[in-house]
Amino acid sequence: MPQVNVVILAAGEGKRMRSELPKVLHPLAGRPLIAHVIAAARALRPRRICVVYGHGGEQVPRAVKAPDLVFVRQRPQLGTGHALAQALPHLGASGLTLVLYGDVPLVELATLKAMVAGGSERLTVLTAELDDPTGYGRVVRNRRGAMTAIVEEKDANPAQRRIREIHSGIMALPTARLEGWLARLTNRNAQREYYLTDVVPLALTDRVAVATVEARTPREALGVNSKAELAQLERNYQWRYAARLLEQGVALADPIRLDVRGELACGADVSIDVNCVFEGSVKLAERVEIGANCVLRDTEVGPGTRIEPFTLIDEAKIGANCRIGPYARIRPGTRLARDVHIGNFVEVKASAIAARSKANHLAYIGDSTVGRNVNIGAGTITCNYDGAEKHRTVIEDDVHIGSDVQLVAPVTVAKGATVGAGTTVWKDTPPGGLVINAKTQEHRRGWKRPVKKKGNGEQ
Ligand code: UD1
Ligand code: CA
């Protein structure tokens, strides 16, 4: 492989997105478009990666900055050729410059390798054959089939518009030629822009070899110019992700009703019902079952655990053979050991719950350490916040907490204790025994329930 520098063009406005956000920051599969392009560039291990940014000011560098990226500002934005010229001071005098577009996110490593394989003396353009080439630059070839020009749709004549072979935007150029070529570009075209694509005839004039590489699948060449195209690419990406999971043996109830916005790693015999969303890094061990409509973010789930429908889990570690949900919310910092049951309308935050403990209905467990074999009754809450600070609740092994208990943190319920229904625990309790608040219950004989008066006009 020749010495390669990558330049990612990302300065354009993206008018057709109709958004304040720079186009390359719109998310595809949960990450900015340009983050996909940067990842593809890194996989190639180039000498340097330059990002040309402009529209939207510092938003682009702020969103993706990293020590291995060089940011170059293009202001004003006068076209793709002008954009590449801004990066010239960073590209050295020889080797190959690989241009990627911040709005063409799905290009793959194998294709980029093919683009640079021709060496540093060749101009190579990545093309694709599209059923609908609308909006793309068309690849014009001579009678011998050699590419002679790339014509933008807005500049194309009717015959050229019928060409279905398009320019993906991705191009590898001999660095030594760049400065001369870019200086010779003009903006005499429909958009009054300096088109990078005009280097093709310049290369031919200079007798530099010109070649095309066809994308392995058209999707790699697809660009995002509108919300509709973004939505199509998203579906395309998700469909391909789902297909890979199916290949690995994951049972998907419906592969088109799955969204992975990050990485989903699955063990053997995992099954996932419809409409689930996985964000960040999610690991599901063998035999995990995910019910319909669950959202899991940056979470690990142990073998044999079942997540029931409508459950939301964020930054948690769930052990083996647990039952979570339906309608459970597990928040960051939660660690569940094996055989834990968290039922409907239970919220758990920053808490560690040991093996075989259960909170099956309507509870809030926050900033808590819960031992083994603990049962937490319906309506129980940890009062962890005093308005200023958060405090911890400790519930030791074998504790049984009745319904509707308030645990006012900081507080410890020692091993084996039973807390009666409706108790407010505001002091540490000794092990064993029963904890209750003295309460009375009376019965008022003959008491009458108020009745609504008729005819007083009130509703
Ligand atoms: C461009 C190509 C077209 C190709 C298509 C593929 C040119 C002249 N046209 O058209 O042949 O088929 O991409 O998607 O190159 N940009 C800058 N600075 C600028 C202008 C653009 O950095 O001054 C960046 C944009 O942020 C974007 C990329 O370059 O990432 C392409 O720009 P865009 O305006 O979308 O070009 P297209 O009209 O799509
Ligand atoms: Ca574009």
Coordinates of C-alpha atoms and ligand atoms in Angstrom, one line a residue:
M1 CA 0.0 0.0 0.0
P2 CA 1.4 3.4 -0.9
Q3 CA 1.7 6.2 1.7
V4 CA -1.8 7.4 2.2
N5 CA -3.3 10.5 3.7
V6 CA -7.1 10.8 4.0
V7 CA -9.1 14.0 3.6
I8 CA -12.7 14.0 4.8
L9 CA -14.7 16.8 3.2
A10 CA -17.3 17.9 5.7
A11 CA -17.7 21.7 5.3
G12 CA -20.9 21.8 3.3
E13 CA -24.2 23.1 4.6
G14 CA -26.5 20.4 3.5
K15 CA -29.4 22.8 2.6
R16 CA -31.8 19.9 1.8
M17 CA -31.6 18.6 5.4
R18 CA -33.5 21.7 6.4
S19 CA -31.8 21.7 9.8
E20 CA -29.6 23.9 11.9
L21 CA -27.3 21.0 12.6
P22 CA -24.4 20.6 10.0
K23 CA -25.3 17.7 7.8
V24 CA -22.4 15.5 8.7
L25 CA -23.5 15.5 12.3
H26 CA -26.9 14.0 11.7
P27 CA -27.0 10.6 13.3
L28 CA -27.0 7.3 11.4
A29 CA -27.4 4.3 13.6
G30 CA -26.9 6.6 16.6
R31 CA -23.6 8.1 15.5
P32 CA -22.9 11.3 13.4
L33 CA -22.6 10.5 9.7
I34 CA -19.0 11.7 9.8
A35 CA -18.1 9.3 12.7
H36 CA -18.8 6.4 10.3
V37 CA -16.5 8.0 7.7
I38 CA -13.8 8.6 10.3
A39 CA -14.0 4.9 11.5
A40 CA -13.6 3.7 7.9
A41 CA -10.6 6.0 7.4
R42 CA -9.0 4.8 10.6
A43 CA -9.4 1.2 9.6
L44 CA -7.2 1.9 6.6
R45 CA -4.4 3.1 9.0
P46 CA -3.4 6.1 6.9
R47 CA -0.5 8.4 7.8
R48 CA -2.9 11.3 8.5
I49 CA -6.6 12.0 8.6
C50 CA -7.7 15.6 7.8
V51 CA -11.2 16.8 8.3
V52 CA -12.3 19.9 6.3
Y53 CA -15.1 21.6 8.2
G54 CA -16.8 24.9 7.7
H55 CA -20.5 25.3 7.9
G56 CA -21.8 25.3 11.5
G57 CA -18.5 26.6 12.8
E58 CA -16.8 24.5 15.5
Q59 CA -19.7 22.1 15.9
V60 CA -18.0 19.4 13.7
P61 CA -14.6 19.4 15.5
R62 CA -16.3 19.6 18.8
A63 CA -18.4 16.5 18.1
V64 CA -15.7 14.3 16.8
K65 CA -12.3 15.7 17.9
A66 CA -9.6 13.1 18.6
P67 CA -5.8 13.3 18.8
D68 CA -5.4 11.5 15.5
L69 CA -7.5 14.0 13.5
V70 CA -6.3 17.2 11.9
F71 CA -9.1 19.8 11.4
V72 CA -8.9 22.4 8.6
R73 CA -11.4 25.1 8.3
Q74 CA -12.9 26.0 4.9
R75 CA -14.4 29.5 4.8
P76 CA -16.3 30.3 2.6
Q77 CA -17.3 27.0 1.1
L78 CA -16.7 27.3 -2.6
G79 CA -17.0 23.6 -3.6
T80 CA -15.3 20.2 -3.1
G81 CA -12.2 21.2 -5.1
H82 CA -11.7 24.3 -3.0
A83 CA -12.3 22.2 0.1
L84 CA -9.5 19.8 -0.7
A85 CA -7.2 22.7 -1.4
Q86 CA -7.6 23.8 2.2
A87 CA -6.0 20.5 3.3
L88 CA -3.0 20.8 1.0
P89 CA -0.5 22.1 3.7
H90 CA -1.1 18.8 5.6
L91 CA -0.6 16.3 2.8
G92 CA 3.1 16.4 2.0
A93 CA 4.5 16.1 -1.5
S94 CA 4.1 12.5 -2.4
G95 CA 2.0 9.4 -1.8
L96 CA -1.7 9.2 -2.3
T97 CA -4.5 11.4 -1.1
L98 CA -7.8 9.5 -0.4
V99 CA -10.8 11.9 -0.4
L100 CA -13.8 10.7 1.5
Y101 CA -17.1 12.7 1.8
G102 CA -18.5 13.3 5.3
D103 CA -22.0 12.5 3.8
V104 CA -21.1 9.2 2.2
P105 CA -21.0 7.0 5.4
L106 CA -21.2 3.4 4.5
V107 CA -18.0 2.8 2.6
E108 CA -16.2 -0.4 3.6
L109 CA -12.5 -1.1 4.3
A110 CA -12.1 -3.6 1.5
T111 CA -13.3 -1.0 -1.0
L112 CA -10.9 1.6 0.4
K113 CA -8.1 -0.9 0.1
A114 CA -9.0 -1.5 -3.5
M115 CA -9.0 2.3 -4.1
V116 CA -5.4 2.7 -2.9
A117 CA -4.1 -0.6 -4.3
G118 CA -3.4 1.0 -7.7
G119 CA -0.4 3.0 -6.3
S120 CA 0.3 6.7 -5.9
E121 CA 0.6 7.5 -9.6
R122 CA -3.1 6.9 -10.5
L123 CA -6.3 8.8 -10.1
T124 CA -9.0 6.3 -8.9
V125 CA -12.7 7.1 -8.6
L126 CA -15.2 4.9 -6.7
T127 CA -18.3 4.5 -8.8
A128 CA -21.6 2.6 -8.5
E129 CA -24.5 1.7 -10.8
L130 CA -27.7 3.0 -9.3
D131 CA -31.3 2.3 -10.3
D132 CA -32.0 6.0 -9.5
P133 CA -28.9 8.2 -10.1
T134 CA -30.8 11.4 -9.4
G135 CA -28.6 14.0 -7.8
Y136 CA -25.2 12.3 -8.3
G137 CA -22.4 13.2 -10.6
R138 CA -22.5 10.9 -13.7
V139 CA -19.5 9.0 -15.0
V140 CA -18.9 9.8 -18.6
R141 CA -17.0 7.2 -20.6
N142 CA -15.6 7.2 -24.1
R143 CA -16.2 4.6 -26.7
R144 CA -13.4 2.4 -25.4
G145 CA -15.1 2.5 -22.0
A146 CA -12.6 4.7 -20.3
M147 CA -13.8 7.5 -17.9
T148 CA -13.3 10.9 -19.4
A149 CA -15.3 13.1 -17.1
I150 CA -17.7 13.4 -14.2
V151 CA -20.6 15.6 -14.9
E152 CA -22.8 17.0 -12.1
E153 CA -26.5 16.5 -12.6
K154 CA -27.1 20.2 -12.7
D155 CA -24.6 20.5 -15.6
A156 CA -25.6 17.4 -17.4
N157 CA -27.3 17.2 -20.8
P158 CA -30.3 14.9 -21.1
A159 CA -28.2 12.0 -22.5
Q160 CA -25.8 12.3 -19.6
R161 CA -28.6 12.3 -17.1
R162 CA -29.7 8.9 -18.3
I163 CA -26.3 7.5 -17.3
R164 CA -26.8 5.3 -14.2
E165 CA -23.1 5.0 -13.3
I166 CA -22.4 7.6 -10.6
H167 CA -19.5 9.1 -8.8
S168 CA -19.6 8.2 -5.1
G169 CA -17.5 11.2 -4.2
I170 CA -14.6 8.9 -3.0
M171 CA -11.5 9.5 -5.0
A172 CA -7.8 8.6 -4.6
L173 CA -5.4 11.2 -6.1
P174 CA -1.6 11.4 -6.6
T175 CA -0.6 13.9 -3.9
A176 CA 2.3 15.3 -6.1
R177 CA -0.3 16.4 -8.7
L178 CA -2.8 18.0 -6.3
E179 CA -1.5 21.5 -6.0
G180 CA -1.3 21.9 -9.8
W181 CA -4.7 20.4 -10.5
L182 CA -6.6 22.3 -7.8
A183 CA -5.1 25.6 -9.0
R184 CA -6.4 24.9 -12.5
L185 CA -10.0 24.3 -11.4
T186 CA -12.6 26.9 -12.4
N187 CA -16.1 27.6 -11.2
R188 CA -17.6 27.9 -14.6
N189 CA -20.5 25.6 -14.0
A190 CA -24.2 25.7 -12.9
Q191 CA -23.4 25.9 -9.2
R192 CA -20.5 28.4 -9.5
E193 CA -18.4 26.0 -7.4
Y194 CA -14.8 24.6 -7.7
Y195 CA -15.6 21.0 -8.4
L196 CA -13.1 18.4 -7.4
T197 CA -14.6 16.1 -10.0
D198 CA -13.0 18.3 -12.7
V199 CA -9.6 16.8 -11.9
V200 CA -10.5 13.9 -14.2
P201 CA -9.9 15.7 -17.5
L202 CA -6.9 17.5 -16.0
A203 CA -5.4 14.1 -15.2
L204 CA -6.0 12.9 -18.8
T205 CA -4.4 16.0 -20.1
D206 CA -1.4 15.3 -17.9
R207 CA -1.3 11.7 -19.0
V208 CA -1.9 10.4 -15.5
A209 CA -3.6 7.0 -15.4
V210 CA -7.3 7.3 -14.6
A211 CA -9.2 4.3 -13.2
T212 CA -12.5 3.4 -11.6
V213 CA -13.3 1.0 -8.9
E214 CA -16.9 -0.2 -8.6
A215 CA -18.4 -0.3 -5.2
R216 CA -19.0 -3.9 -4.0
T217 CA -22.6 -3.0 -3.3
P218 CA -24.3 0.3 -4.4
R219 CA -25.1 1.1 -0.7
E220 CA -21.5 1.9 -0.1
A221 CA -21.7 4.8 -2.6
L222 CA -24.9 6.3 -1.3
G223 CA -24.8 9.9 0.0
V224 CA -27.1 11.7 2.4
N225 CA -28.5 14.9 1.1
S226 CA -32.0 14.9 2.7
K227 CA -33.8 13.4 5.6
A228 CA -35.4 10.9 3.2
E229 CA -32.0 9.7 2.0
L230 CA -30.9 9.5 5.6
A231 CA -33.9 7.4 6.6
Q232 CA -33.2 5.1 3.6
L233 CA -29.6 4.7 4.6
E234 CA -30.6 4.0 8.2
R235 CA -33.0 1.2 7.1
N236 CA -30.3 -0.2 4.8
Y237 CA -27.8 -0.2 7.7
Q238 CA -30.2 -1.8 10.1
W239 CA -31.3 -4.4 7.7
R240 CA -27.7 -5.4 7.1
Y241 CA -26.9 -5.5 10.8
A242 CA -30.0 -7.7 11.4
A243 CA -28.9 -10.0 8.6
R244 CA -25.5 -10.4 10.3
L245 CA -27.2 -11.3 13.6
L246 CA -29.4 -13.8 11.9
E247 CA -26.4 -15.4 10.3
Q248 CA -24.8 -15.7 13.7
G249 CA -27.9 -17.6 14.9
V250 CA -29.7 -14.8 16.8
A251 CA -33.5 -15.4 16.6
L252 CA -35.1 -12.1 15.5
A253 CA -38.9 -12.1 15.6
D254 CA -38.8 -9.6 12.7
P255 CA -35.4 -8.4 11.3
I256 CA -36.9 -5.1 10.0
R257 CA -38.1 -4.2 13.5
L258 CA -34.7 -4.0 15.2
D259 CA -32.5 -1.0 15.7
V260 CA -28.8 -1.3 16.7
R261 CA -27.2 2.1 17.4
G262 CA -23.7 0.8 18.4
E263 CA -22.6 -2.8 18.8
L264 CA -24.7 -5.7 19.8
A265 CA -22.8 -8.9 20.8
C266 CA -24.9 -12.0 21.3
G267 CA -24.1 -15.5 22.6
A268 CA -25.8 -18.7 21.3
D269 CA -29.6 -19.0 21.3
V270 CA -30.4 -15.3 22.0
S271 CA -33.9 -14.3 20.9
I272 CA -35.1 -10.8 20.4
D273 CA -38.8 -9.8 19.9
V274 CA -40.0 -6.9 17.8
N275 CA -39.2 -3.2 18.2
C276 CA -36.1 -3.4 20.4
V277 CA -33.4 -0.7 20.4
F278 CA -29.8 -1.4 21.4
E279 CA -27.5 1.6 22.0
G280 CA -23.8 1.8 22.7
S281 CA -22.2 -1.5 23.6
V282 CA -24.7 -4.2 24.5
K283 CA -23.7 -7.8 25.3
L284 CA -26.3 -10.5 25.6
A285 CA -25.0 -13.9 26.9
E286 CA -26.3 -17.2 25.7
R287 CA -30.0 -17.9 25.9
V288 CA -31.0 -14.3 26.8
E289 CA -34.5 -13.5 25.7
I290 CA -35.6 -9.9 25.1
G291 CA -39.3 -9.2 24.9
A292 CA -40.9 -6.7 22.6
N293 CA -40.3 -2.9 22.9
C294 CA -37.2 -3.0 25.1
V295 CA -34.4 -0.4 25.0
L296 CA -31.0 -1.5 26.2
R297 CA -28.0 0.9 26.4
D298 CA -24.4 0.1 27.3
T299 CA -25.5 -3.0 29.2
E300 CA -24.4 -6.6 29.8
V301 CA -27.0 -9.3 30.3
G302 CA -26.0 -12.7 31.8
P303 CA -27.0 -16.2 30.4
G304 CA -30.6 -17.3 30.5
T305 CA -32.0 -14.0 31.7
R306 CA -35.3 -12.9 30.3
I307 CA -36.1 -9.2 29.8
E308 CA -39.9 -8.8 29.6
P309 CA -41.5 -6.3 27.2
F310 CA -41.3 -2.5 27.6
T311 CA -38.2 -2.5 29.8
L312 CA -35.5 0.2 29.7
I313 CA -32.0 -0.7 30.8
D314 CA -29.2 1.9 30.9
E315 CA -25.5 1.2 31.8
A316 CA -26.2 -1.9 33.9
K317 CA -24.8 -5.3 34.5
I318 CA -27.5 -8.0 34.8
G319 CA -26.5 -11.5 36.0
A320 CA -27.6 -14.9 34.9
N321 CA -31.2 -16.2 35.0
C322 CA -32.7 -12.9 36.1
R323 CA -36.3 -11.8 35.2
I324 CA -36.6 -8.1 34.5
G325 CA -39.9 -6.3 33.6
P326 CA -42.3 -5.9 32.0
Y327 CA -42.2 -2.1 32.4
A328 CA -39.0 -2.0 34.5
R329 CA -36.5 0.8 34.4
I330 CA -32.9 0.0 35.3
R331 CA -30.7 3.0 35.5
P332 CA -26.9 3.6 35.3
G333 CA -24.7 1.9 37.9
T334 CA -27.0 -1.0 38.6
R335 CA -25.5 -4.4 39.2
L336 CA -27.8 -7.4 39.5
A337 CA -26.4 -10.8 40.5
R338 CA -27.9 -14.1 39.4
D339 CA -31.6 -15.0 39.8
V340 CA -32.8 -11.5 40.6
H341 CA -36.4 -10.6 39.8
I342 CA -37.3 -7.0 39.0
G343 CA -40.9 -6.6 38.1
N344 CA -43.3 -4.1 36.7
F345 CA -42.9 -0.4 37.4
V346 CA -39.8 -1.0 39.4
E347 CA -37.0 1.6 39.1
V348 CA -33.5 0.6 40.1
K349 CA -30.6 3.2 40.1
A350 CA -26.9 2.9 41.1
S351 CA -27.7 -0.2 43.2
A352 CA -26.2 -3.6 43.7
I353 CA -28.6 -6.4 44.3
A354 CA -27.3 -9.8 45.3
A355 CA -28.5 -13.3 44.2
R356 CA -32.1 -14.4 44.4
S357 CA -33.5 -11.1 45.6
K358 CA -36.8 -9.8 44.3
A359 CA -38.6 -6.5 43.8
N360 CA -41.6 -7.5 41.8
H361 CA -43.9 -4.5 41.8
L362 CA -43.9 -0.7 41.9
A363 CA -40.7 0.1 43.8
Y364 CA -37.8 2.5 43.7
I365 CA -34.4 1.2 44.7
G366 CA -31.8 3.9 44.4
D367 CA -28.2 4.2 45.7
S368 CA -28.7 0.9 47.6
T369 CA -26.8 -2.3 48.4
V370 CA -29.3 -5.2 48.7
G371 CA -28.2 -8.6 50.0
R372 CA -29.2 -12.1 48.9
N373 CA -32.7 -13.5 49.2
V374 CA -34.2 -10.2 50.0
N375 CA -37.9 -9.6 49.1
I376 CA -38.9 -6.0 48.6
G377 CA -42.7 -5.4 48.7
A378 CA -44.9 -3.4 46.3
G379 CA -44.7 0.3 46.7
T380 CA -41.5 0.3 48.7
I381 CA -39.1 3.2 48.1
T382 CA -35.7 4.2 49.2
C383 CA -35.8 7.9 50.1
N384 CA -32.2 8.5 48.9
Y385 CA -32.3 12.3 48.4
D386 CA -32.6 14.8 51.1
G387 CA -32.9 17.7 48.7
A388 CA -29.1 18.3 48.7
E389 CA -27.3 15.0 48.9
K390 CA -27.9 11.4 47.9
H391 CA -27.5 8.8 50.6
R392 CA -27.2 5.0 50.6
T393 CA -29.5 2.4 51.8
V394 CA -28.2 -1.0 52.9
I395 CA -30.5 -4.0 53.0
E396 CA -28.7 -7.1 54.3
D397 CA -29.3 -10.8 53.4
D398 CA -32.6 -12.5 54.0
V399 CA -34.5 -9.3 54.8
H400 CA -38.2 -9.2 54.0
I401 CA -39.6 -5.8 53.4
G402 CA -43.4 -5.5 53.3
S403 CA -45.5 -3.3 51.0
D404 CA -45.3 0.5 51.0
V405 CA -42.2 0.9 53.1
Q406 CA -40.1 4.0 53.1
L407 CA -36.4 3.6 53.8
V408 CA -35.0 7.0 54.7
A409 CA -31.3 6.9 53.7
P410 CA -28.7 6.7 55.1
V411 CA -30.1 3.6 56.7
T412 CA -29.3 -0.1 57.2
V413 CA -31.7 -2.9 57.6
A414 CA -29.7 -5.7 59.2
K415 CA -29.7 -9.3 58.2
G416 CA -32.9 -11.3 58.5
A417 CA -35.2 -8.5 59.7
T418 CA -38.8 -8.2 58.6
V419 CA -40.2 -4.7 58.0
G420 CA -44.0 -4.5 58.3
A421 CA -46.1 -2.9 55.6
G422 CA -46.4 0.8 55.7
T423 CA -43.3 1.3 57.9
T424 CA -41.1 4.3 57.6
V425 CA -37.6 3.1 58.5
W426 CA -35.5 6.1 59.5
K427 CA -33.0 4.4 61.9
D428 CA -30.7 1.4 61.4
T429 CA -32.4 -1.8 62.6
P430 CA -30.8 -4.7 64.4
P431 CA -30.7 -8.2 62.7
G432 CA -33.8 -10.4 62.8
G433 CA -37.1 -9.4 64.4
L434 CA -39.9 -7.2 63.1
V435 CA -39.7 -3.5 62.4
I436 CA -42.9 -1.6 62.5
N437 CA -44.1 2.0 63.3
A438 CA -46.6 2.2 66.0
K439 CA -49.9 3.1 64.2
T440 CA -53.4 2.9 65.3
Q441 CA -56.5 1.9 63.4
E442 CA -59.9 3.0 64.5
H443 CA -63.4 2.4 63.2
R444 CA -66.0 5.1 63.4
R445 CA -69.4 3.5 63.7
G446 CA -72.2 5.3 61.9
W447 CA -69.9 7.7 60.0
K448 CA -71.5 9.1 56.8
R449 CA -69.7 9.6 53.6
P450 CA -70.4 13.2 52.2
V451 CA -73.0 13.3 49.4
K452 CA -73.0 15.8 46.5
K453 CA -75.7 18.5 46.9
K454 CA -78.1 18.7 44.0
G455 CA -79.1 21.9 42.1
N456 CA -76.4 24.2 43.4
G457 CA -75.1 24.7 39.8
E458 CA -71.6 23.3 40.5
Q459 CA -70.2 20.8 38.2
Ligands
UD1_1 C1 -20.8 15.5 -4.8 C2 -20.0 15.2 -6.1 C3 -20.8 14.3 -7.0 C4 -21.0 13.0 -6.3 C5 -21.7 13.2 -5.0 C6 -21.7 12.0 -4.2 C7 -18.7 17.2 -6.7 C8 -18.6 18.5 -7.5 N1 -19.8 16.5 -6.8 O1 -22.0 16.1 -5.2 O2 -20.1 14.1 -8.3 O3 -21.9 12.2 -7.1 O4 -21.0 14.2 -4.2 O5 -22.4 12.1 -3.0 O6 -17.8 16.9 -6.0 N2 -18.1 20.0 0.9 C9 -17.2 20.8 1.5 N3 -17.0 22.0 1.0 C10 -17.7 22.6 0.0 C11 -18.7 21.8 -0.6 C12 -18.8 20.5 -0.2 O7 -16.5 20.3 2.4 O8 -17.4 23.7 -0.4 C13 -18.4 18.6 1.4 C14 -19.7 18.4 1.9 O9 -19.8 18.6 3.3 C15 -20.0 16.9 1.6 C16 -19.2 16.7 0.3 O10 -18.2 17.7 0.3 O11 -19.6 16.1 2.6 C17 -20.0 16.7 -0.9 O12 -20.7 17.9 -1.1 P1 -22.1 18.1 -1.6 O13 -22.4 19.5 -1.7 O14 -23.0 17.2 -0.9 O15 -21.9 17.5 -3.1 P2 -22.9 16.8 -4.1 O16 -23.8 17.8 -4.8 O17 -23.6 15.7 -3.3
CA2 CA -23.7 15.1 -1.2

